Amino acid sequence: MEHVPPPSEELARLDRELAELDARRAQLLTRRAWLLAALRPPAPTAAPGWNPSAWGAPPGGGPGAPAQPWGYVPPKQPSAPRSAQNVLLTLGGLLLTVAAVAFTLVSWGSMGIGGRSAVLAVVTLGALTAPAVLLRRKLAATAEALAALALVLTLLDAYAVHAVAAPDTDGLGFTAVASAVLAALWTAYGLALGTLRLPLPAAVVLAQWPLLFWAWAAGAPALVVGWALLATAVLDGTIALLGKGAGVRITACVGGAVMGFSALLVGLTLSTTASGPLGAVAPGALLLTAAAAALAGAWRAPKGFARTGGVVAGLAAVAAVGGVPAHAVPDGWQVLVYLLCGLVLTAVVRSRLPGNATRGVLAASGAVLAGALVWALPPVAAVLLGPVTLLPDVWAGSPEDFRSALGSTLRWPELSAAPVVLALVAGLLGAAYRWWPSLARLAAPLGEPGAAEAGVPAAGTPGAGVPGAGVAGAETAGAGAPGAGTPGAGAPGAGAASAGVPGAGAAAPWPAWPAWSGAGAGSGAGVRRPSGAALRGAAGAGAVALGWGALLLAGAVLNVPYALALAGETVLVAGLLALAVRGAGSGRGASAVPVTSLVGAVAGAASVGVLSLASEGASYAVVGALAALFAGAAVRAGSEVPRAVFAVASTVMATVLTGFAGRSLGLAPHETAPLVLLVPALTVLLGARLRRNPVALPVELTGALGALVAVGLAVPDAPFLALVLALCGVLAAGAAARPERRPVAGYLAAALFVLATWVRLAASEVSFPEAYTLPVTVPALVVGFLRRRKDPEASSWAAYGPGLAATLLPSLAVAWTDTDWLRPLLLGVAALVVTLLGARYRLQALLVLGGAVLALDGLHELAPYVVQVAGALPRWLPPALAGLLLLVVGATYEQRLRDARRLKDALGRMR
């Protein structure tokens, strides 16, 4: 009979066989790969740095030899011969250079004129000729080392010629001529030996100095030095654009950047320190020429350099054109002149400049605008925060004017143009917000190059004419998305222009900058960019914020009277509240304007509220008006969050008014505390009226903070503090009448009543602890009884434990130090009653707590007598009694264990 194994055993056997088959298959595949590699013809020499084993292919063992099996680790190769050769050549060239320098500086004077000439001629000519011979023999590294030596020798030759042949020649002038001659020599030498990489970059470095040293030697003014620097920078730019080889271009770029920056710095310094408009013309010409040169370079430069050139050109043009009228305007207005010049740069969008250069010029315009705002915004902060200086002298009297109330040390006459700057930028942003689609169509051509990179439809592509399909509107589109590609020249619709479709590209008024896109043309998804609606909302928010700041700052610049400043700032708060109420509940993109208005209204209200503290009447008028404005805004707002913010602000203003009332009545701070509680009481009533309205909770929490302020005011006087705590408890109990507030307000009310009782007792100098603990114990026991009545299975420790411990434990601690008999007696009676109740109703907490306190209390009362008896007995008797006790316990050990288990079980069955 055939044996059939159970299923589990058969399954295990099948798994083992399959594992063996997999292992055998892996071995055969490895052997097959090795054989294929052995039969394959030898591969061509790999490029330097290419490692075939890194891609999983077996490394070869040599030409025509089979590859090594997988897992083979080749031995560590020695240093490459080329690297060792470079090290040797570098060290040799360095030693020869040191020897040549030492010979020229030290041993020169020991030879005659013939020897000097012979040595210079032979060594220099040999060093210049040797690289050509070495290049013909394919020794390029050795030729580079000797070329470097020849460069040093030519510099030493120039020094030697000046020291011997022309010692009286001016050093700066001779250096200028020598650097020019050496630059020409090394340029010709490098072009003749095109393989060498050192001569042409060295010629570029030497070409940096002739004009600069010539101007320095001639004692030319700073303007001429600036022109020399600019001419050198233009030469470097030309070399960077037309030169061959990365070394030449990089050297020219670095030199051009340094020389160009130096020229711009000279021109800007001369323009800003000129004595008048005519004196700024010549530096302006230097700056304008630099701008033209940078723009010409940007026309042909690659993308990144073109944008940098556009930025430099824009900034230089602003400095050149704005420097002349800036000296004709009063102090403080120069920033406005430069800002106007910077805004003129935006006209470049209608020019025929390349897209990258245009973006650079627009970036320069934005930089000028940002600099103007950085200059104009700190005075706005001074206006908002300046009234804080009035806090130490509340109601000391109305100041004469606005600046006196601010207490700022700013030079206000020099800031007279700041409100104009803010108003101008606010107007531009407001116009952009109002005519956003037109602005988007105007700037749509700049988006075409960036859109192709970011995978976003550009003008002339399918979807470009759809509103919101502009550069910034395609938030997550990638190049691989449907419709994201740009059709070819012959594709249908390739000639369509987005400018002809209303709203085309309305998503963004500027191009999709590649730094924002985060994805190339081949990527399937790009970094999320802000939508057109969000950008438009940001423009509107900026217009609101800057316009509000301009109006605030205008009052300080004009130094209006104090009353007019208060009225003006209050009206501004009302206007911001109107904007916030009107825009509340708008869409995602348009929400920036109401949010900015809301923040500005709250900040402005705080500032004008503090500003009004100089006068009693002004304080009532301003804070009352603000409370009414915020209350009205809370009623009219359509969104929950703005409505809650407005309601909270109105509650805060009302609380401040109650504090004003107490000060007007001549009340002390602790006597003002009950008045302050009027607003929390109103918030409790309002919360009961609003019930589950989302505004109710913020209003009630604000009222609770007002109650906390009242408690803080009443702290110096204990009876008033007890009164205020009791009133707060009443308010909390009123809030606890509502089911949704009961879990928190109920416990808070109990805690406040207990605190009020304790404070009152402490004020009456009551010292026995039961007066403090019984007000806690009685309500706690009542609550525990009600809980046990509702849930008989509830633990007695949770129901009665806290209440009993609150009184029994402190009383026991005091009883152990009390020499009188009354407290221990009353405590023992109370503990006995508690223990009996626990035994009667089988409540574990009552039995354990009562029994423990009763035992400890009895021990305290019996301790003196025990001590007296122990002193009267013989000294051998206590050890004898202890031994007898141990014998009895040991003899009845099993019985005692059973008794302990029964006691434990009995206690465990209790609740």
CSV table of N, CA, C and O in Angstrom, one decimal, residues 727-771:
chain,number,residue,atom,x,y,z
A,727,LEU,N,-17.5,86.0,42.4
A,727,LEU,CA,-18.3,86.5,41.3
A,727,LEU,C,-17.9,85.7,40.0
A,727,LEU,O,-18.8,85.4,39.2
A,728,CYS,N,-16.6,85.4,39.9
A,728,CYS,CA,-16.2,84.6,38.7
A,728,CYS,C,-16.8,83.2,38.8
A,728,CYS,O,-17.2,82.6,37.8
A,729,GLY,N,-16.9,82.7,40.0
A,729,GLY,CA,-17.6,81.4,40.2
A,729,GLY,C,-19.0,81.4,39.8
A,729,GLY,O,-19.5,80.5,39.2
A,730,VAL,N,-19.7,82.5,40.1
A,730,VAL,CA,-21.1,82.7,39.7
A,730,VAL,C,-21.2,82.7,38.2
A,730,VAL,O,-22.1,82.0,37.6
A,731,LEU,N,-20.3,83.4,37.5
A,731,LEU,CA,-20.3,83.5,36.1
A,731,LEU,C,-20.1,82.1,35.5
A,731,LEU,O,-20.7,81.7,34.5
A,732,ALA,N,-19.1,81.4,36.1
A,732,ALA,CA,-18.8,80.0,35.6
A,732,ALA,C,-20.0,79.1,35.8
A,732,ALA,O,-20.3,78.2,34.9
A,733,ALA,N,-20.7,79.2,36.9
A,733,ALA,CA,-21.8,78.4,37.2
A,733,ALA,C,-22.9,78.7,36.2
A,733,ALA,O,-23.7,77.8,35.7
A,734,GLY,N,-23.1,80.0,35.8
A,734,GLY,CA,-24.1,80.4,34.8
A,734,GLY,C,-23.7,79.8,33.5
A,734,GLY,O,-24.6,79.3,32.7
A,735,ALA,N,-22.4,79.8,33.1
A,735,ALA,CA,-22.1,79.1,31.8
A,735,ALA,C,-22.3,77.6,31.9
A,735,ALA,O,-22.6,77.0,30.9
A,736,ALA,N,-22.1,77.0,33.1
A,736,ALA,CA,-22.3,75.6,33.2
A,736,ALA,C,-23.7,75.2,33.1
A,736,ALA,O,-24.0,74.0,33.0
A,737,ALA,N,-24.6,76.1,33.2
A,737,ALA,CA,-26.1,75.8,33.0
A,737,ALA,C,-26.3,75.3,31.6
A,737,ALA,O,-27.3,74.6,31.3
A,738,ARG,N,-25.4,75.6,30.6
A,738,ARG,CA,-25.6,75.1,29.2
A,738,ARG,C,-24.9,73.8,29.1
A,738,ARG,O,-23.7,73.6,29.5
A,739,PRO,N,-25.5,72.8,28.5
A,739,PRO,CA,-24.9,71.4,28.4
A,739,PRO,C,-23.6,71.4,27.7
A,739,PRO,O,-22.7,70.7,28.1
A,740,GLU,N,-23.4,72.2,26.7
A,740,GLU,CA,-22.1,72.2,25.9
A,740,GLU,C,-20.9,72.8,26.7
A,740,GLU,O,-19.8,72.5,26.4
A,741,ARG,N,-21.2,73.6,27.7
A,741,ARG,CA,-20.1,74.2,28.6
A,741,ARG,C,-20.0,73.5,29.9
A,741,ARG,O,-19.0,73.8,30.6
A,742,ARG,N,-20.9,72.6,30.3
A,742,ARG,CA,-20.9,72.0,31.6
A,742,ARG,C,-19.6,71.3,31.9
A,742,ARG,O,-19.1,71.4,33.1
A,743,PRO,N,-19.1,70.5,31.0
A,743,PRO,CA,-17.9,69.7,31.5
A,743,PRO,C,-16.7,70.5,31.9
A,743,PRO,O,-16.0,70.1,32.8
A,744,VAL,N,-16.6,71.7,31.4
A,744,VAL,CA,-15.4,72.6,31.8
A,744,VAL,C,-15.9,73.6,32.8
A,744,VAL,O,-15.3,73.8,33.9
A,745,ALA,N,-17.0,74.3,32.6
A,745,ALA,CA,-17.4,75.4,33.4
A,745,ALA,C,-17.9,74.9,34.8
A,745,ALA,O,-17.7,75.6,35.8
A,746,GLY,N,-18.4,73.7,34.9
A,746,GLY,CA,-18.9,73.2,36.2
A,746,GLY,C,-17.7,73.0,37.1
A,746,GLY,O,-17.7,73.5,38.3
A,747,TYR,N,-16.7,72.3,36.7
A,747,TYR,CA,-15.5,72.2,37.6
A,747,TYR,C,-14.8,73.5,37.9
A,747,TYR,O,-14.3,73.7,39.0
A,748,LEU,N,-14.8,74.4,36.9
A,748,LEU,CA,-14.2,75.7,37.1
A,748,LEU,C,-15.0,76.5,38.1
A,748,LEU,O,-14.4,77.2,39.0
A,749,ALA,N,-16.3,76.4,38.1
A,749,ALA,CA,-17.1,77.1,39.1
A,749,ALA,C,-16.8,76.6,40.5
A,749,ALA,O,-16.7,77.3,41.5
A,750,ALA,N,-16.8,75.2,40.6
A,750,ALA,CA,-16.5,74.7,42.0
A,750,ALA,C,-15.1,75.1,42.5
A,750,ALA,O,-14.9,75.5,43.6
A,751,ALA,N,-14.1,75.1,41.6
A,751,ALA,CA,-12.8,75.5,42.0
A,751,ALA,C,-12.8,77.0,42.4
A,751,ALA,O,-12.1,77.4,43.4
A,752,LEU,N,-13.5,77.8,41.7
A,752,LEU,CA,-13.5,79.2,42.0
A,752,LEU,C,-14.2,79.5,43.4
A,752,LEU,O,-13.7,80.3,44.2
A,753,PHE,N,-15.3,78.8,43.6
A,753,PHE,CA,-15.9,78.9,44.9
A,753,PHE,C,-15.0,78.5,46.1
A,753,PHE,O,-15.0,79.1,47.1
A,754,VAL,N,-14.3,77.4,45.9
A,754,VAL,CA,-13.4,76.9,46.9
A,754,VAL,C,-12.3,77.9,47.1
A,754,VAL,O,-11.9,78.3,48.3
A,755,LEU,N,-11.7,78.5,46.0
A,755,LEU,CA,-10.7,79.5,46.2
A,755,LEU,C,-11.2,80.7,46.9
A,755,LEU,O,-10.5,81.3,47.7
A,756,ALA,N,-12.4,81.1,46.5
A,756,ALA,CA,-13.0,82.3,47.2
A,756,ALA,C,-13.1,82.1,48.7
A,756,ALA,O,-12.8,82.9,49.5
A,757,THR,N,-13.6,80.9,49.1
A,757,THR,CA,-13.7,80.5,50.5
A,757,THR,C,-12.4,80.5,51.2
A,757,THR,O,-12.2,81.1,52.3
A,758,TRP,N,-11.4,79.9,50.6
A,758,TRP,CA,-10.0,79.9,51.2
A,758,TRP,C,-9.5,81.3,51.4
A,758,TRP,O,-8.9,81.6,52.4
A,759,VAL,N,-9.6,82.1,50.3
A,759,VAL,CA,-9.1,83.5,50.4
A,759,VAL,C,-9.8,84.3,51.5
A,759,VAL,O,-9.2,85.0,52.3
A,760,ARG,N,-11.1,84.1,51.6
A,760,ARG,CA,-11.9,84.8,52.7
A,760,ARG,C,-11.4,84.3,54.0
A,760,ARG,O,-11.3,85.1,55.0
A,761,LEU,N,-11.2,83.0,54.2
A,761,LEU,CA,-10.8,82.5,55.5
A,761,LEU,C,-9.4,83.0,55.8
A,761,LEU,O,-9.1,83.4,57.0
A,762,ALA,N,-8.5,83.0,54.8
A,762,ALA,CA,-7.1,83.5,55.1
A,762,ALA,C,-7.2,85.0,55.4
A,762,ALA,O,-6.4,85.5,56.3
A,763,ALA,N,-8.1,85.8,54.8
A,763,ALA,CA,-8.2,87.2,55.1
A,763,ALA,C,-8.7,87.4,56.5
A,763,ALA,O,-8.4,88.4,57.2
A,764,SER,N,-9.5,86.4,57.0
A,764,SER,CA,-10.0,86.5,58.4
A,764,SER,C,-9.1,85.8,59.4
A,764,SER,O,-9.5,85.7,60.6
A,765,GLU,N,-7.9,85.4,59.0
A,765,GLU,CA,-6.9,84.9,59.8
A,765,GLU,C,-7.4,83.6,60.5
A,765,GLU,O,-7.1,83.3,61.7
A,766,VAL,N,-8.1,82.8,59.8
A,766,VAL,CA,-8.5,81.4,60.3
A,766,VAL,C,-7.4,80.5,60.0
A,766,VAL,O,-6.9,80.4,58.8
A,767,SER,N,-6.9,79.7,61.0
A,767,SER,CA,-5.7,78.9,60.9
A,767,SER,C,-6.0,77.4,60.9
A,767,SER,O,-5.1,76.7,60.5
A,768,PHE,N,-7.1,77.0,61.5
A,768,PHE,CA,-7.3,75.5,61.5
A,768,PHE,C,-7.7,75.0,60.2
A,768,PHE,O,-8.5,75.6,59.4
A,769,PRO,N,-7.1,73.8,59.8
A,769,PRO,CA,-7.2,73.3,58.4
A,769,PRO,C,-8.6,72.9,58.1
A,769,PRO,O,-9.0,72.9,56.9
A,770,GLU,N,-9.4,72.5,59.0
A,770,GLU,CA,-10.8,71.9,58.7
A,770,GLU,C,-11.6,73.0,58.0
A,770,GLU,O,-12.5,72.7,57.2
A,771,ALA,N,-11.4,74.2,58.4
A,771,ALA,CA,-12.1,75.3,57.7
A,771,ALA,C,-11.8,75.4,56.2
A,771,ALA,O,-12.7,75.9,55.5
